[in-house]
PDB file of C-alpha atoms in Angstrom:
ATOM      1  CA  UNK A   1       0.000   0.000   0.000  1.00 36.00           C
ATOM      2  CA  UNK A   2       1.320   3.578  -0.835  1.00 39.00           C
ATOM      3  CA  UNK A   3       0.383   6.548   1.149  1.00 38.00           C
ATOM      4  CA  UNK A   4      -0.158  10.106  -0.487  1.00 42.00           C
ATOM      5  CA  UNK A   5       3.057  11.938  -0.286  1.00 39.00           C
ATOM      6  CA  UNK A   6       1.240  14.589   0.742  1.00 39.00           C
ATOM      7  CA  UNK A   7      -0.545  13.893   3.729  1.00 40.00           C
ATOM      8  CA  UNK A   8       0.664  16.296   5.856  1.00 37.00           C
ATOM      9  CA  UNK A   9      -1.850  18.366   4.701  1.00 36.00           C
ATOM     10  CA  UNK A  10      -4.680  16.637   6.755  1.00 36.00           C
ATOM     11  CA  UNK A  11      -2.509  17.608  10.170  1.00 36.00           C
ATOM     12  CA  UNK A  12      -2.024  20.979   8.325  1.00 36.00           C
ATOM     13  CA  UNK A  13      -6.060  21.378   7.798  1.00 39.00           C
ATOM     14  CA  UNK A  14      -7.124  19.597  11.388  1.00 39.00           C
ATOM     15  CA  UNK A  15      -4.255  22.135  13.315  1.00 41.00           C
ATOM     16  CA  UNK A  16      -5.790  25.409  11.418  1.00 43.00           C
ATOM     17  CA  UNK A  17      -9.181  24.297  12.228  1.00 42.00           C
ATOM     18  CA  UNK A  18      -8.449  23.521  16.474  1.00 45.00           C
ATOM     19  CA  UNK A  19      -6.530  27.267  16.772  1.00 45.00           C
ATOM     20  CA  UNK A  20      -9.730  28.972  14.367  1.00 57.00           C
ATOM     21  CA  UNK A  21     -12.004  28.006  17.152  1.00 60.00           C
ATOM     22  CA  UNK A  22      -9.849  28.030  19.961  1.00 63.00           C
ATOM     23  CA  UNK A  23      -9.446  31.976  18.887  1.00 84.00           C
ATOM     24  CA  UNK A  24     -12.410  32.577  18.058  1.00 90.00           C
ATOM     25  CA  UNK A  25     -13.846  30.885  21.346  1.00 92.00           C
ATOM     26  CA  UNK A  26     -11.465  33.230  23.643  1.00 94.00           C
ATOM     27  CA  UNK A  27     -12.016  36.169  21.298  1.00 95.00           C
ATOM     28  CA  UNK A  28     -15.801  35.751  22.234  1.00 96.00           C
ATOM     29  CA  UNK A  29     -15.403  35.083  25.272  1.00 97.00           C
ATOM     30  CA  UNK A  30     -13.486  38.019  26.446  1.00 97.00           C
ATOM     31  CA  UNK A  31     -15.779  40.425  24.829  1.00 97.00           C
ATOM     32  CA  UNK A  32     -18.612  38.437  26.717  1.00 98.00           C
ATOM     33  CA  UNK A  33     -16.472  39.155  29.796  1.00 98.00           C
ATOM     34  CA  UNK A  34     -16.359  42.240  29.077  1.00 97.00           C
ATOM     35  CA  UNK A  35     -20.195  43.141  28.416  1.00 98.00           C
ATOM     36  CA  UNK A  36     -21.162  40.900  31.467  1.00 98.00           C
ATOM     37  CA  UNK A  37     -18.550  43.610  33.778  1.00 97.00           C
ATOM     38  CA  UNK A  38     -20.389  46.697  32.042  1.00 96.00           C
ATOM     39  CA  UNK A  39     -23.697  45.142  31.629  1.00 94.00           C
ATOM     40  CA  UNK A  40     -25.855  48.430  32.561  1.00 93.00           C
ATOM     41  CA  UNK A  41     -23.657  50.065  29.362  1.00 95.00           C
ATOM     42  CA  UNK A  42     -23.863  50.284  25.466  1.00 96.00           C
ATOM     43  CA  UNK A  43     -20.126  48.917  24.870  1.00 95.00           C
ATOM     44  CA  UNK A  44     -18.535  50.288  21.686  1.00 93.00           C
ATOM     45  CA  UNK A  45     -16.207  47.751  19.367  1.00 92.00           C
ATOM     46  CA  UNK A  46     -13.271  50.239  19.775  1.00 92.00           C
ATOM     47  CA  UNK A  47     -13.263  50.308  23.835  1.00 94.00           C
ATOM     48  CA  UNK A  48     -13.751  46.164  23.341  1.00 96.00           C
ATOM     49  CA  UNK A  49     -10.516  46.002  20.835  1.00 95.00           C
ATOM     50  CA  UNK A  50      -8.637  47.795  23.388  1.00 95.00           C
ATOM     51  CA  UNK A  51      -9.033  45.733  26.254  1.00 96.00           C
ATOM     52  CA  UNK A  52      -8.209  42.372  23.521  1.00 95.00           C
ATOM     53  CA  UNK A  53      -5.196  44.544  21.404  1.00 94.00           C
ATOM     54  CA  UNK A  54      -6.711  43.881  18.629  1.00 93.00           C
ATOM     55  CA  UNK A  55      -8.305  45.547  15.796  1.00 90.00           C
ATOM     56  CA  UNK A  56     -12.077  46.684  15.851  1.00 89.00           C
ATOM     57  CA  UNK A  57     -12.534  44.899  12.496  1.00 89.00           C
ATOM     58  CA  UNK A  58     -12.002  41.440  14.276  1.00 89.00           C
ATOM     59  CA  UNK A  59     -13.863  42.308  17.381  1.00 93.00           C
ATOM     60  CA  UNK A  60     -16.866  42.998  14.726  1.00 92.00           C
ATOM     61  CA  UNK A  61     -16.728  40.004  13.318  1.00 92.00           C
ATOM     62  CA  UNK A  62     -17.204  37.968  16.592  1.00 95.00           C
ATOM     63  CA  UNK A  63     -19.925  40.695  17.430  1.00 96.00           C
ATOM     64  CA  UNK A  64     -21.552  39.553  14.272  1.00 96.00           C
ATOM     65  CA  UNK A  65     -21.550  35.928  15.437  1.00 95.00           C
ATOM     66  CA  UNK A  66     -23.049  36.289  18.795  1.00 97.00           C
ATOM     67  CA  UNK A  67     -25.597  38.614  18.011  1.00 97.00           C
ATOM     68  CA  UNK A  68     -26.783  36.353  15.247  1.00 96.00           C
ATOM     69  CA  UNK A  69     -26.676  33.488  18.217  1.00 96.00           C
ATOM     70  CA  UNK A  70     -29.175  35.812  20.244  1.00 97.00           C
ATOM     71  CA  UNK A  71     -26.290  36.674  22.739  1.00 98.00           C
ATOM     72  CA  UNK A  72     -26.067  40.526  22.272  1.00 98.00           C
ATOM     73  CA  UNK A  73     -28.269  43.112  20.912  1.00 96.00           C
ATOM     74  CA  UNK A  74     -26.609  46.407  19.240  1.00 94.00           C
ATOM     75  CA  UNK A  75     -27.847  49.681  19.200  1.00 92.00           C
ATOM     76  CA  UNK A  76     -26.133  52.528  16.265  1.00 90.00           C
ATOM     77  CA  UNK A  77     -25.523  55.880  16.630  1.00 86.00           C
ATOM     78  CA  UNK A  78     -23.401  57.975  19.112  1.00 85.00           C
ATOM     79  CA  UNK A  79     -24.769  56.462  22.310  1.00 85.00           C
ATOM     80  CA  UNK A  80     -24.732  53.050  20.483  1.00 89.00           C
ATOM     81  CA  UNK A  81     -22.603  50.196  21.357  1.00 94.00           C
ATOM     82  CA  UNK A  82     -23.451  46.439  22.277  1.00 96.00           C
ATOM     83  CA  UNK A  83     -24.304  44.875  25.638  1.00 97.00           C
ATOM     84  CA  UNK A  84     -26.132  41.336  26.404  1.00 98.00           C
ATOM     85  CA  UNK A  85     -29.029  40.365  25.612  1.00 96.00           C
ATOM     86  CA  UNK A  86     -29.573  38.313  28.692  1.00 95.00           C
ATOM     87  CA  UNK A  87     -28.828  38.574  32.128  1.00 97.00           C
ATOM     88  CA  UNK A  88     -24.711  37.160  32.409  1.00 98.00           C
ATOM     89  CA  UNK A  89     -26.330  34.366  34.842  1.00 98.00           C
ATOM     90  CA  UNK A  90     -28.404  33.128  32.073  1.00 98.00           C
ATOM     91  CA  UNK A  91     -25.704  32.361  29.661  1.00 98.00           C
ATOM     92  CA  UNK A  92     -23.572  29.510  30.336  1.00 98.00           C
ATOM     93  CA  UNK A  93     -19.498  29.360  28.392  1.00 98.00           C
ATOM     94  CA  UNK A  94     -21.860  26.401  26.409  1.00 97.00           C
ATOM     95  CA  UNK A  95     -23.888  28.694  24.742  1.00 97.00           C
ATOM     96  CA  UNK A  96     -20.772  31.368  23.635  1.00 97.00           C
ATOM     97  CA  UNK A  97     -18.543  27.811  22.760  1.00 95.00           C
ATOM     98  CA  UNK A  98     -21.750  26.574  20.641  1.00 94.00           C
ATOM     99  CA  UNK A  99     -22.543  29.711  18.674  1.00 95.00           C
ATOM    100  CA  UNK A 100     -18.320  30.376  17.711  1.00 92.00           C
ATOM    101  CA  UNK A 101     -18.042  26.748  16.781  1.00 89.00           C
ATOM    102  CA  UNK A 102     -21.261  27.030  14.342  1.00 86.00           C
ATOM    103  CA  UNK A 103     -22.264  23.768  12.813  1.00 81.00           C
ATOM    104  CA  UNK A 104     -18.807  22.491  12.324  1.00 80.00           C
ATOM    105  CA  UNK A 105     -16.786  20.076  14.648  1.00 81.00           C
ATOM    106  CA  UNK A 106     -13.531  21.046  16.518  1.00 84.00           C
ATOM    107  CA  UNK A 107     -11.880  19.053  14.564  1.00 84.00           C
ATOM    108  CA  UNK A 108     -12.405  17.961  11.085  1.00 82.00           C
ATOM    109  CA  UNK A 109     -11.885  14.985   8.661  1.00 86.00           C
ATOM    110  CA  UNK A 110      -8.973  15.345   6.166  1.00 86.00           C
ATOM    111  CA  UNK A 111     -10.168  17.496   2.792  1.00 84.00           C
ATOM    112  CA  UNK A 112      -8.952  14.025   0.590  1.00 87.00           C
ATOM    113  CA  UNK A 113     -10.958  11.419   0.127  1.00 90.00           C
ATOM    114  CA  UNK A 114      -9.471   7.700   1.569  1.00 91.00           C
ATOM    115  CA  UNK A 115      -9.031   4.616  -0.547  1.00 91.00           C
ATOM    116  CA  UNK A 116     -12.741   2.927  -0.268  1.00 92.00           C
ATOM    117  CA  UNK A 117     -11.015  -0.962  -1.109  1.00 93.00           C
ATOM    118  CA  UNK A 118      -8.252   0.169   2.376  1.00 93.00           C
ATOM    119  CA  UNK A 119      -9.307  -1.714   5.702  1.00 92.00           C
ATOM    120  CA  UNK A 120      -8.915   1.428   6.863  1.00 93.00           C
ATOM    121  CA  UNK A 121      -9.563   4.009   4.362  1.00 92.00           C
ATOM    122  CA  UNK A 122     -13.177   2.508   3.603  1.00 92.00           C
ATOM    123  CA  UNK A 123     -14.359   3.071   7.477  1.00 94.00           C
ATOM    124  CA  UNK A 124     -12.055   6.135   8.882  1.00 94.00           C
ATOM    125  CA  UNK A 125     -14.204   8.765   8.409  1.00 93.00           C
ATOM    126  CA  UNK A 126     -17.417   6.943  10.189  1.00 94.00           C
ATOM    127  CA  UNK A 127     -15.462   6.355  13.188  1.00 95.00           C
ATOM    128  CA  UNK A 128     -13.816  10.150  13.142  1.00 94.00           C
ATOM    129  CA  UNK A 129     -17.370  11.295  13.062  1.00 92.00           C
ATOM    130  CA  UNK A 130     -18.141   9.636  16.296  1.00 93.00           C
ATOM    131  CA  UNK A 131     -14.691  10.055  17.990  1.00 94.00           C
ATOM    132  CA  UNK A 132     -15.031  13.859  16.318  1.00 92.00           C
ATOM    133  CA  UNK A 133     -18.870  14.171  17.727  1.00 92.00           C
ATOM    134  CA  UNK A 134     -18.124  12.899  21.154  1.00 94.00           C
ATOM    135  CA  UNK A 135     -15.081  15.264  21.844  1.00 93.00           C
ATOM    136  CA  UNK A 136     -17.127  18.673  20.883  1.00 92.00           C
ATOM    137  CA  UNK A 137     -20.570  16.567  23.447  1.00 93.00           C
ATOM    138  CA  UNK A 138     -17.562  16.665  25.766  1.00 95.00           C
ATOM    139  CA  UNK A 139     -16.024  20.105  25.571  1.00 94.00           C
ATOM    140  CA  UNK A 140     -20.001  21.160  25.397  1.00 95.00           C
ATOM    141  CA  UNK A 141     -20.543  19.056  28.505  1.00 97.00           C
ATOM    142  CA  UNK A 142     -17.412  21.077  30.857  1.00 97.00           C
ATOM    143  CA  UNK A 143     -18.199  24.622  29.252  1.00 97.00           C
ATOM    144  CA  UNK A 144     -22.148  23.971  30.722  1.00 97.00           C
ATOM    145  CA  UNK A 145     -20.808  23.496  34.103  1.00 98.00           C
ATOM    146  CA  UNK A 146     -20.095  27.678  34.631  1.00 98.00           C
ATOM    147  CA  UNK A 147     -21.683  30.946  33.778  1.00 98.00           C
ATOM    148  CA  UNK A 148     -20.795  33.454  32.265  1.00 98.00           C
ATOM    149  CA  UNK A 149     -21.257  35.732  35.572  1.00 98.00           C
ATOM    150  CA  UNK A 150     -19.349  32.839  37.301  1.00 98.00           C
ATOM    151  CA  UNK A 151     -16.188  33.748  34.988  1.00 98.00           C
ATOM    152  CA  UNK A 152     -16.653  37.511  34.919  1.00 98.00           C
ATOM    153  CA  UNK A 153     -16.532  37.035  39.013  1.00 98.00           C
ATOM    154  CA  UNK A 154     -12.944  35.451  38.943  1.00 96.00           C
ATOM    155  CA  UNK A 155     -12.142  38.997  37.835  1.00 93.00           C
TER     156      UNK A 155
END
């Protein structure tokens, strides 16, 4: 049996996806953090980028996500900003990890394709499915244990 001489790429493409969500995830959560400390004020995407050092643009971006996920509401103008939608005891790390990681897994299956006659290559992706799904049930599972008002208060 010959293996691809390039299959280093499915480490490659598995190791991009883990630190995408893993940044993403502590991107979120921070601003979360952040929200949950100021929570009777309309937060602005500048003041938020400052506390991460990082620019607005990405702060936006997560903003985007987690007021699609019903997290935060936004209001425009000079006054405007973003705060939560929900009380901070109401929102468990679960619900931030859940909306970040969309409907993708953690970690993913290679991009290529295995060799369906391979022992191997005909069932791999099955059983990385289930190994795959119980890891995120798991990191779901420890995330649900802790509110978001129970992080902001190790603060």
């Amino acid at each position: 049996m010959q293996l691809q001489k390039h299959s280093y790429l499915c480490t490659v493409t598995i190791f991009n996806t883990v630190i995408l969500v893993k940044s993403k995830f502590s991107i979120s959560l921070h601003i979360m953090t952040l929200l949950a400390l100021y929570k009777d004020d309309w937060c602005s995407s500048s003041d938020i980028a400052s506390s991460l050092n990082i620019n607005p643009v990405l702060v936006r971006k997560e903003i985007a996500a987690l007021k699609k996920g019903h997290l935060i509401e936004s209001k425009e103008g000079k006054n405007g900003g973003i705060r939560l939608l929900k009380d901070a005891n109401k929102i468990y790390l679960s619900d931030i990890f859940t909306v970040i990681k969309g409907d993708s897994s953690v970690l993913s299956l290679s991009n290529n394709i295995p060799d369906p006659t391979c022992r191997i290559g005909k069932q791999i992706n099955t059983k990385l499915e289930t190994l795959l799904e119980t890891i995120d049930n798991s990191i779901v599972r420890e995330l649900n244990k802790q509110t978001l008002e129970e992080f902001k208060n190790q603060f």
